[in-house]
PDB file of C-alpha atoms in Angstrom:
ATOM      1  CA  MET Y   1     -17.000 -15.837  -6.099  1.00 48.00           C
ATOM      2  CA  SER Y   2     -16.638 -19.011  -8.188  1.00 48.00           C
ATOM      3  CA  ASN Y   3     -15.907 -18.969 -11.896  1.00 49.00           C
ATOM      4  CA  ASP Y   4     -19.282 -20.667 -12.439  1.00 51.00           C
ATOM      5  CA  SER Y   5     -21.249 -17.880 -10.753  1.00 53.00           C
ATOM      6  CA  SER Y   6     -19.158 -15.272 -12.561  1.00 52.00           C
ATOM      7  CA  ALA Y   7     -19.978 -16.901 -15.883  1.00 55.00           C
ATOM      8  CA  LYS Y   8     -23.676 -16.995 -15.022  1.00 55.00           C
ATOM      9  CA  ARG Y   9     -23.658 -13.299 -14.133  1.00 53.00           C
ATOM     10  CA  LEU Y  10     -21.897 -12.478 -17.390  1.00 50.00           C
ATOM     11  CA  ARG Y  11     -24.466 -14.481 -19.383  1.00 57.00           C
ATOM     12  CA  ARG Y  12     -27.322 -12.669 -17.620  1.00 54.00           C
ATOM     13  CA  PHE Y  13     -25.855  -9.250 -18.417  1.00 48.00           C
ATOM     14  CA  ARG Y  14     -25.186 -10.287 -21.998  1.00 50.00           C
ATOM     15  CA  THR Y  15     -28.791 -11.404 -22.360  1.00 53.00           C
ATOM     16  CA  GLY Y  16     -30.099  -8.241 -20.710  1.00 50.00           C
ATOM     17  CA  GLY Y  17     -27.855  -6.037 -22.824  1.00 48.00           C
ATOM     18  CA  ALA Y  18     -28.927  -7.766 -26.035  1.00 50.00           C
ATOM     19  CA  ALA Y  19     -32.608  -7.481 -25.066  1.00 47.00           C
ATOM     20  CA  LEU Y  20     -32.256  -3.765 -24.397  1.00 45.00           C
ATOM     21  CA  PHE Y  21     -30.401  -3.230 -27.647  1.00 46.00           C
ATOM     22  CA  LEU Y  22     -32.908  -5.198 -29.759  1.00 47.00           C
ATOM     23  CA  GLY Y  23     -35.799  -3.654 -27.864  1.00 47.00           C
ATOM     24  CA  SER Y  24     -34.656  -0.260 -29.050  1.00 45.00           C
ATOM     25  CA  VAL Y  25     -35.815  -1.074 -32.615  1.00 45.00           C
ATOM     26  CA  PRO Y  26     -39.584  -0.758 -31.984  1.00 45.00           C
ATOM     27  CA  VAL Y  27     -38.916   2.224 -29.713  1.00 40.00           C
ATOM     28  CA  ILE Y  28     -37.824   4.131 -32.810  1.00 41.00           C
ATOM     29  CA  TRP Y  29     -41.416   4.066 -33.944  1.00 42.00           C
ATOM     30  CA  LEU Y  30     -42.676   5.269 -30.561  1.00 41.00           C
ATOM     31  CA  VAL Y  31     -40.321   7.961 -29.319  1.00 42.00           C
ATOM     32  CA  GLY Y  32     -37.729   8.346 -32.039  1.00 49.00           C
ATOM     33  CA  PRO Y  33     -34.128   7.287 -32.603  1.00 52.00           C
ATOM     34  CA  ALA Y  34     -32.678   9.180 -29.615  1.00 51.00           C
ATOM     35  CA  ALA Y  35     -34.423   6.901 -27.103  1.00 49.00           C
ATOM     36  CA  ALA Y  36     -33.433   3.826 -29.088  1.00 48.00           C
ATOM     37  CA  TYR Y  37     -29.801   4.951 -29.104  1.00 51.00           C
ATOM     38  CA  THR Y  38     -29.887   5.592 -25.347  1.00 51.00           C
ATOM     39  CA  LEU Y  39     -31.232   2.107 -24.618  1.00 47.00           C
ATOM     40  CA  GLY Y  40     -28.610   0.586 -26.870  1.00 54.00           C
ATOM     41  CA  VAL Y  41     -25.830   2.408 -25.035  1.00 53.00           C
ATOM     42  CA  ILE Y  42     -27.215   1.240 -21.680  1.00 52.00           C
ATOM     43  CA  GLY Y  43     -27.201  -2.334 -22.922  1.00 54.00           C
ATOM     44  CA  VAL Y  44     -23.602  -2.158 -24.121  1.00 56.00           C
ATOM     45  CA  ALA Y  45     -22.511  -0.455 -20.869  1.00 55.00           C
ATOM     46  CA  ALA Y  46     -24.174  -3.196 -18.813  1.00 54.00           C
ATOM     47  CA  TYR Y  47     -22.292  -5.848 -20.768  1.00 56.00           C
ATOM     48  CA  LEU Y  48     -18.931  -4.081 -20.445  1.00 57.00           C
ATOM     49  CA  TYR Y  49     -19.441  -3.533 -16.699  1.00 56.00           C
ATOM     50  CA  ALA Y  50     -20.220  -7.223 -16.200  1.00 57.00           C
ATOM     51  CA  ARG Y  51     -17.242  -8.277 -18.299  1.00 57.00           C
ATOM     52  CA  ASP Y  52     -14.825  -5.990 -16.451  1.00 60.00           C
ATOM     53  CA  ARG Y  53     -16.166  -7.080 -13.071  1.00 58.00           C
ATOM     54  CA  VAL Y  54     -15.667 -10.732 -13.928  1.00 53.00           C
ATOM     55  CA  THR Y  55     -12.153  -9.938 -15.142  1.00 62.00           C
ATOM     56  CA  ARG Y  56     -11.292  -8.172 -11.872  1.00 57.00           C
ATOM     57  CA  GLU Y  57     -12.655 -11.094  -9.835  1.00 61.00           C
ATOM     58  CA  GLN Y  58     -10.712 -13.591 -11.909  1.00 59.00           C
ATOM     59  CA  TYR Y  59      -7.549 -11.520 -11.434  1.00 53.00           C
ATOM     60  CA  ARG Y  60      -7.992 -11.446  -7.655  1.00 57.00           C
ATOM     61  CA  THR Y  61      -8.585 -15.204  -7.603  1.00 58.00           C
ATOM     62  CA  LEU Y  62      -5.509 -15.836  -9.730  1.00 57.00           C
ATOM     63  CA  ARG Y  63      -3.343 -13.609  -7.548  1.00 57.00           C
ATOM     64  CA  SER Y  64      -4.588 -15.319  -4.408  1.00 54.00           C
ATOM     65  CA  GLN Y  65      -3.880 -18.769  -5.842  1.00 53.00           C
ATOM     66  CA  ASN Y  66      -0.418 -17.682  -6.951  1.00 58.00           C
ATOM     67  CA  GLU Y  67       0.432 -16.343  -3.497  1.00 56.00           C
ATOM     68  CA  ALA Y  68      -0.851 -19.561  -1.915  1.00 48.00           C
ATOM     69  CA  ALA Y  69       1.365 -21.616  -4.229  1.00 51.00           C
ATOM     70  CA  LEU Y  70       4.387 -19.493  -3.288  1.00 52.00           C
ATOM     71  CA  ASP Y  71       3.544 -19.933   0.394  1.00 50.00           C
ATOM     72  CA  ALA Y  72       3.365 -23.712  -0.009  1.00 45.00           C
ATOM     73  CA  ARG Y  73       6.734 -23.810  -1.774  1.00 50.00           C
ATOM     74  CA  ARG Y  74       8.254 -21.588   0.916  1.00 50.00           C
ATOM     75  CA  ILE Y  75       7.060 -23.946   3.649  1.00 41.00           C
ATOM     76  CA  ILE Y  76       8.508 -26.944   1.796  1.00 38.00           C
ATOM     77  CA  ASP Y  77      11.844 -25.308   0.967  1.00 49.00           C
ATOM     78  CA  HIS Y  78      12.497 -23.406   4.176  1.00 48.00           C
ATOM     79  CA  GLY Y  79      10.069 -24.756   6.767  1.00 44.00           C
ATOM     80  CA  ALA Y  80       8.972 -21.152   7.290  1.00 49.00           C
ATOM     81  CA  PHE Y  81       5.605 -19.605   7.968  1.00 47.00           C
ATOM     82  CA  PRO Y  82       4.012 -17.949   4.924  1.00 49.00           C
ATOM     83  CA  LEU Y  83       3.869 -14.176   4.859  1.00 51.00           C
ATOM     84  CA  PRO Y  84       0.526 -12.432   5.444  1.00 51.00           C
ATOM     85  CA  ARG Y  85      -1.402 -11.629   2.260  1.00 49.00           C
ATOM     86  CA  ALA Y  86      -0.520  -8.506   0.285  1.00 45.00           C
ATOM     87  CA  GLY Y  87      -3.103  -5.977  -0.899  1.00 44.00           C
ATOM     88  CA  GLY Y  88      -6.014  -4.276   0.842  1.00 43.00           C
ATOM     89  CA  TRP Y  89      -4.665  -2.425   3.878  1.00 43.00           C
ATOM     90  CA  ALA Y  90      -1.435  -4.425   3.679  1.00 50.00           C
ATOM     91  CA  ALA Y  91       1.457  -3.366   1.466  1.00 62.00           C
ATOM     92  CA  SER Y  92       1.015  -4.348  -2.165  1.00 73.00           C
ATOM     93  CA  SER Y  93       3.338  -6.893  -3.759  1.00 77.00           C
ATOM     94  CA  ASP Y  94       4.918  -4.319  -6.074  1.00 80.00           C
ATOM     95  CA  LEU Y  95       5.685  -2.014  -3.134  1.00 84.00           C
ATOM     96  CA  LEU Y  96       7.399  -4.916  -1.361  1.00 85.00           C
ATOM     97  CA  ALA Y  97       9.439  -5.560  -4.500  1.00 83.00           C
ATOM     98  CA  LEU Y  98      10.534  -1.895  -4.575  1.00 87.00           C
ATOM     99  CA  LEU Y  99      11.463  -1.992  -0.885  1.00 89.00           C
ATOM    100  CA  GLY Y 100      13.385  -5.205  -1.445  1.00 87.00           C
ATOM    101  CA  GLU Y 101      15.318  -3.693  -4.336  1.00 88.00           C
ATOM    102  CA  LEU Y 102      16.232  -0.589  -2.333  1.00 91.00           C
ATOM    103  CA  THR Y 103      17.191  -2.608   0.738  1.00 91.00           C
ATOM    104  CA  LEU Y 104      19.467  -4.978  -1.162  1.00 88.00           C
ATOM    105  CA  ALA Y 105      21.065  -2.125  -3.120  1.00 90.00           C
ATOM    106  CA  ARG Y 106      21.580   0.269  -0.203  1.00 92.00           C
ATOM    107  CA  ARG Y 107      22.051  -2.113   2.752  1.00 93.00           C
ATOM    108  CA  PRO Y 108      20.391   0.230   5.303  1.00 95.00           C
ATOM    109  CA  ALA Y 109      21.549  -0.184   8.877  1.00 96.00           C
ATOM    110  CA  HIS Y 110      18.313   1.312  10.237  1.00 97.00           C
ATOM    111  CA  ILE Y 111      14.904   1.133   8.550  1.00 97.00           C
ATOM    112  CA  VAL Y 112      12.050   3.162  10.015  1.00 98.00           C
ATOM    113  CA  GLU Y 113       8.508   2.555   8.837  1.00 97.00           C
ATOM    114  CA  LEU Y 114       5.348   4.453   9.661  1.00 96.00           C
ATOM    115  CA  GLY Y 115       2.630   1.824   9.753  1.00 92.00           C
ATOM    116  CA  SER Y 116       3.474  -1.760  10.737  1.00 91.00           C
ATOM    117  CA  GLY Y 117       2.301  -5.016   9.185  1.00 89.00           C
ATOM    118  CA  LEU Y 118       3.282  -7.107   6.172  1.00 86.00           C
ATOM    119  CA  SER Y 119       6.117  -4.774   5.198  1.00 90.00           C
ATOM    120  CA  THR Y 120       7.625  -5.210   8.680  1.00 93.00           C
ATOM    121  CA  VAL Y 121       7.789  -8.982   8.356  1.00 90.00           C
ATOM    122  CA  PHE Y 122       9.024  -8.809   4.769  1.00 88.00           C
ATOM    123  CA  LEU Y 123      11.847  -6.368   5.540  1.00 92.00           C
ATOM    124  CA  ALA Y 124      12.869  -8.290   8.658  1.00 93.00           C
ATOM    125  CA  GLU Y 125      13.096 -11.517   6.612  1.00 89.00           C
ATOM    126  CA  LEU Y 126      15.206  -9.668   4.061  1.00 88.00           C
ATOM    127  CA  LEU Y 127      17.589  -8.320   6.701  1.00 92.00           C
ATOM    128  CA  ARG Y 128      18.000 -11.726   8.298  1.00 89.00           C
ATOM    129  CA  ARG Y 129      18.772 -13.497   5.021  1.00 84.00           C
ATOM    130  CA  HIS Y 130      20.780 -10.935   3.103  1.00 81.00           C
ATOM    131  CA  GLY Y 131      22.531  -8.564   5.431  1.00 71.00           C
ATOM    132  CA  HIS Y 132      22.552  -6.685   8.678  1.00 84.00           C
ATOM    133  CA  GLY Y 133      20.426  -3.947  10.150  1.00 94.00           C
ATOM    134  CA  ARG Y 134      17.445  -3.240  12.333  1.00 96.00           C
ATOM    135  CA  ILE Y 135      13.923  -1.923  11.934  1.00 97.00           C
ATOM    136  CA  THR Y 136      11.825   0.479  13.963  1.00 98.00           C
ATOM    137  CA  SER Y 137       8.168   0.063  13.098  1.00 97.00           C
ATOM    138  CA  ILE Y 138       5.744   2.716  14.332  1.00 97.00           C
ATOM    139  CA  ASP Y 139       2.019   2.130  14.668  1.00 95.00           C
ATOM    140  CA  HIS Y 140      -0.753   4.176  16.256  1.00 93.00           C
ATOM    141  CA  ASP Y 141      -2.940   1.142  17.100  1.00 93.00           C
ATOM    142  CA  ALA Y 142      -1.832  -0.898  20.134  1.00 94.00           C
ATOM    143  CA  GLN Y 143      -3.725  -4.003  19.040  1.00 93.00           C
ATOM    144  CA  TYR Y 144      -2.287  -3.922  15.537  1.00 91.00           C
ATOM    145  CA  ALA Y 145       1.210  -3.271  16.903  1.00 94.00           C
ATOM    146  CA  GLU Y 146       0.917  -6.354  19.111  1.00 94.00           C
ATOM    147  CA  GLN Y 147      -0.300  -8.406  16.147  1.00 93.00           C
ATOM    148  CA  THR Y 148       2.842  -7.393  14.262  1.00 93.00           C
ATOM    149  CA  ARG Y 149       4.985  -8.382  17.258  1.00 95.00           C
ATOM    150  CA  GLU Y 150       3.294 -11.793  17.349  1.00 93.00           C
ATOM    151  CA  ARG Y 151       3.979 -12.360  13.653  1.00 91.00           C
ATOM    152  CA  LEU Y 152       7.614 -11.429  14.163  1.00 93.00           C
ATOM    153  CA  ARG Y 153       7.966 -13.734  17.184  1.00 94.00           C
ATOM    154  CA  ALA Y 154       6.414 -16.624  15.267  1.00 90.00           C
ATOM    155  CA  ARG Y 155       9.150 -16.262  12.638  1.00 88.00           C
ATOM    156  CA  GLY Y 156      12.006 -15.609  15.045  1.00 91.00           C
ATOM    157  CA  LEU Y 157      12.423 -12.058  13.758  1.00 93.00           C
ATOM    158  CA  ASP Y 158      11.583 -10.078  16.883  1.00 93.00           C
ATOM    159  CA  ASP Y 159      15.259  -9.447  17.671  1.00 95.00           C
ATOM    160  CA  LEU Y 160      15.530  -7.370  14.473  1.00 96.00           C
ATOM    161  CA  VAL Y 161      12.499  -5.154  14.998  1.00 97.00           C
ATOM    162  CA  THR Y 162      11.311  -2.701  17.619  1.00 97.00           C
ATOM    163  CA  VAL Y 163       7.587  -2.054  17.280  1.00 97.00           C
ATOM    164  CA  VAL Y 164       6.667   1.290  18.824  1.00 97.00           C
ATOM    165  CA  CYS Y 165       3.064   2.181  19.620  1.00 96.00           C
ATOM    166  CA  ALA Y 166       2.661   5.946  19.233  1.00 96.00           C
ATOM    167  CA  PRO Y 167      -1.000   7.038  19.357  1.00 94.00           C
ATOM    168  CA  ILE Y 168      -2.204   9.768  17.038  1.00 94.00           C
ATOM    169  CA  ARG Y 169      -2.635  13.109  18.741  1.00 92.00           C
ATOM    170  CA  GLU Y 170      -2.873  16.671  17.489  1.00 92.00           C
ATOM    171  CA  GLN Y 171       0.408  18.506  17.953  1.00 90.00           C
ATOM    172  CA  GLU Y 172       2.258  21.500  16.637  1.00 92.00           C
ATOM    173  CA  ILE Y 173       4.928  20.783  14.025  1.00 90.00           C
ATOM    174  CA  GLU Y 174       6.751  23.629  12.270  1.00 88.00           C
ATOM    175  CA  GLY Y 175       4.157  26.162  13.388  1.00 89.00           C
ATOM    176  CA  ALA Y 176       1.112  24.185  12.180  1.00 90.00           C
ATOM    177  CA  ARG Y 177      -1.088  21.650  13.914  1.00 91.00           C
ATOM    178  CA  TYR Y 178      -1.336  18.087  12.613  1.00 91.00           C
ATOM    179  CA  PRO Y 179      -2.825  14.799  13.798  1.00 92.00           C
ATOM    180  CA  TRP Y 180       0.279  12.579  13.832  1.00 94.00           C
ATOM    181  CA  TYR Y 181       2.154  10.004  15.878  1.00 95.00           C
ATOM    182  CA  ASP Y 182       2.943  11.163  19.409  1.00 95.00           C
ATOM    183  CA  CYS Y 183       6.399  12.665  18.947  1.00 94.00           C
ATOM    184  CA  GLU Y 184       7.312  12.005  22.579  1.00 94.00           C
ATOM    185  CA  GLN Y 185       7.282   8.272  21.808  1.00 94.00           C
ATOM    186  CA  LEU Y 186       9.756   8.749  18.947  1.00 95.00           C
ATOM    187  CA  GLU Y 187      12.586  10.667  20.609  1.00 93.00           C
ATOM    188  CA  ASP Y 188      14.978   7.692  20.411  1.00 93.00           C
ATOM    189  CA  VAL Y 189      14.398   7.092  16.690  1.00 95.00           C
ATOM    190  CA  ASP Y 190      17.475   8.358  14.831  1.00 94.00           C
ATOM    191  CA  CYS Y 191      20.182   7.460  12.267  1.00 96.00           C
ATOM    192  CA  ILE Y 192      17.559   6.583   9.621  1.00 98.00           C
ATOM    193  CA  ASP Y 193      18.795   5.077   6.349  1.00 97.00           C
ATOM    194  CA  LEU Y 194      15.427   4.112   4.864  1.00 97.00           C
ATOM    195  CA  LEU Y 195      12.132   5.740   5.851  1.00 98.00           C
ATOM    196  CA  LEU Y 196       8.883   4.156   4.674  1.00 97.00           C
ATOM    197  CA  VAL Y 197       5.882   6.482   4.948  1.00 96.00           C
ATOM    198  CA  ASP Y 198       2.793   4.271   4.912  1.00 92.00           C
ATOM    199  CA  GLY Y 199       0.876   5.842   7.781  1.00 87.00           C
ATOM    200  CA  PRO Y 200      -1.082   7.279   9.405  1.00 91.00           C
ATOM    201  CA  ILE Y 201      -4.104   6.103   7.418  1.00 78.00           C
ATOM    202  CA  GLY Y 202      -4.451   8.661   4.632  1.00 59.00           C
ATOM    203  CA  SER Y 203      -8.215   8.959   4.983  1.00 54.00           C
ATOM    204  CA  SER Y 204      -8.013   9.947   8.659  1.00 56.00           C
ATOM    205  CA  ALA Y 205      -7.299  13.641   7.969  1.00 67.00           C
ATOM    206  CA  ARG Y 206      -5.856  15.899   5.308  1.00 76.00           C
ATOM    207  CA  SER Y 207      -2.070  16.212   5.286  1.00 82.00           C
ATOM    208  CA  CYS Y 208      -1.825  13.681   8.098  1.00 88.00           C
ATOM    209  CA  ARG Y 209       1.407  12.212   6.662  1.00 93.00           C
ATOM    210  CA  TYR Y 210       3.138  15.525   6.057  1.00 94.00           C
ATOM    211  CA  PRO Y 211       4.934  15.731   9.467  1.00 95.00           C
ATOM    212  CA  ALA Y 212       7.089  12.659   8.690  1.00 96.00           C
ATOM    213  CA  LEU Y 213       9.864  14.624   6.998  1.00 95.00           C
ATOM    214  CA  PRO Y 214       9.788  17.715   9.256  1.00 95.00           C
ATOM    215  CA  VAL Y 215      10.060  15.433  12.297  1.00 96.00           C
ATOM    216  CA  PHE Y 216      12.748  13.090  10.944  1.00 96.00           C
ATOM    217  CA  LYS Y 217      14.700  15.377   8.607  1.00 94.00           C
ATOM    218  CA  GLY Y 218      17.505  15.964  11.111  1.00 94.00           C
ATOM    219  CA  ARG Y 219      17.722  12.246  11.870  1.00 96.00           C
ATOM    220  CA  LEU Y 220      18.307  11.032   8.308  1.00 96.00           C
ATOM    221  CA  SER Y 221      21.711   9.699   7.295  1.00 95.00           C
ATOM    222  CA  ALA Y 222      23.520  11.384   4.406  1.00 92.00           C
ATOM    223  CA  ASP Y 223      22.476   8.601   1.984  1.00 93.00           C
ATOM    224  CA  ALA Y 224      18.950   8.124   3.318  1.00 96.00           C
ATOM    225  CA  VAL Y 225      16.045   7.266   1.038  1.00 97.00           C
ATOM    226  CA  ILE Y 226      12.362   7.964   1.708  1.00 97.00           C
ATOM    227  CA  VAL Y 227       9.610   5.822   0.200  1.00 97.00           C
ATOM    228  CA  VAL Y 228       6.021   7.114   0.205  1.00 95.00           C
ATOM    229  CA  ASP Y 229       3.222   4.625  -0.464  1.00 92.00           C
ATOM    230  CA  ASP Y 230      -0.134   5.616  -2.051  1.00 89.00           C
ATOM    231  CA  ALA Y 231       1.635   8.510  -3.740  1.00 91.00           C
ATOM    232  CA  ASP Y 232      -1.014   8.822  -6.474  1.00 90.00           C
ATOM    233  CA  ARG Y 233      -3.501  10.341  -4.025  1.00 91.00           C
ATOM    234  CA  ASP Y 234      -3.910  14.102  -4.208  1.00 90.00           C
ATOM    235  CA  ASP Y 235      -2.717  14.672  -0.640  1.00 90.00           C
ATOM    236  CA  GLU Y 236       0.412  12.561  -1.082  1.00 92.00           C
ATOM    237  CA  ARG Y 237       1.236  14.128  -4.449  1.00 93.00           C
ATOM    238  CA  ALA Y 238       1.091  17.600  -2.924  1.00 93.00           C
ATOM    239  CA  MET Y 239       3.076  16.422   0.088  1.00 93.00           C
ATOM    240  CA  VAL Y 240       6.016  14.907  -1.797  1.00 94.00           C
ATOM    241  CA  ALA Y 241       6.138  17.875  -4.167  1.00 94.00           C
ATOM    242  CA  ALA Y 242       6.381  20.208  -1.155  1.00 94.00           C
ATOM    243  CA  TRP Y 243       9.035  18.011   0.477  1.00 95.00           C
ATOM    244  CA  SER Y 244      11.092  17.994  -2.703  1.00 94.00           C
ATOM    245  CA  ALA Y 245      10.938  21.788  -3.049  1.00 93.00           C
ATOM    246  CA  ASP Y 246      11.249  22.774   0.617  1.00 91.00           C
ATOM    247  CA  TYR Y 247      13.911  20.278   1.704  1.00 91.00           C
ATOM    248  CA  GLY Y 248      16.002  20.000  -1.464  1.00 91.00           C
ATOM    249  CA  MET Y 249      15.220  16.407  -2.369  1.00 93.00           C
ATOM    250  CA  ASP Y 250      15.288  14.527  -5.668  1.00 94.00           C
ATOM    251  CA  LEU Y 251      11.987  12.845  -6.475  1.00 95.00           C
ATOM    252  CA  GLU Y 252      11.199   9.716  -8.491  1.00 94.00           C
ATOM    253  CA  TRP Y 253       7.692   8.439  -9.227  1.00 93.00           C
ATOM    254  CA  HIS Y 254       6.993   4.717  -9.495  1.00 91.00           C
ATOM    255  CA  ALA Y 255       3.865   3.422 -11.220  1.00 87.00           C
ATOM    256  CA  LEU Y 256       2.887   0.868  -8.592  1.00 82.00           C
ATOM    257  CA  ASP Y 257      -0.563  -0.106  -7.353  1.00 78.00           C
ATOM    258  CA  GLY Y 258      -1.555   3.210  -5.742  1.00 83.00           C
ATOM    259  CA  GLY Y 259       1.719   4.778  -6.793  1.00 88.00           C
ATOM    260  CA  ALA Y 260       4.950   5.276  -4.869  1.00 92.00           C
ATOM    261  CA  ALA Y 261       7.418   8.127  -4.568  1.00 95.00           C
ATOM    262  CA  VAL Y 262      11.114   7.801  -3.728  1.00 96.00           C
ATOM    263  CA  LEU Y 263      12.988  10.833  -2.380  1.00 97.00           C
ATOM    264  CA  THR Y 264      16.699  11.244  -1.750  1.00 95.00           C
ATOM    265  CA  LEU Y 265      18.708  14.184  -0.465  1.00 88.00           C
ATOM    266  CA  ARG Y 266      19.927  16.380  -3.311  1.00 84.00           C
ATOM    267  CA  ARG Y 267      23.692  16.501  -3.579  1.00 73.00           C
TER     268      ARG Y 267
END
């Protein structure tokens, strides 16, 4: 939406809100002050809603323009393809910053992520430029997994990443049944130094991300770190709290877009 149309919408809501507020004056004589007060509140609420909506749209536009400017500079400086856009279903920019900080500080030899996409490309770029290591990226959707492979090939990063397609199927894990990645496709995934839990899609079923730690607990290195995206959701909050208590892990909360939790083995 253009700034011009946003401004027009804001002016319309301002006008409507003012009309409702002023129109409440004669209503006092008809139905009493309660109705006048109600109309006034509606008018103010309409104005605030319009203002906040315009602000959110302007923020999204500004963020998009900023990312485009960074992409242009990256092409000029490095002759490299720009990264896919952050946000939406892709990893948010602040999550990528957290992952970058952990990767540079800990130098993981093996990163495993549940859910491929922007984070895969970002982490692979980081490994190529600043250290060593490899990535195993797990996705339930064959088409999306192939899209990630294509993005990696286009940037010459495919030698650093193995993208595994593991469809979601109901299976028994620790005596309970969960819809999760087909464990048979993950038997070779071990020696994990950094585990990113960003899948399966949280809305697909309750507790659908819980099996990640039960499945991979015995394959974590002694200094492994686990990052959980969207940790502010009720399901994820309950999940990381249970992991921390049941598996003896220290837990840190990060106030990112959607929230993130970082768990490490308690010493």
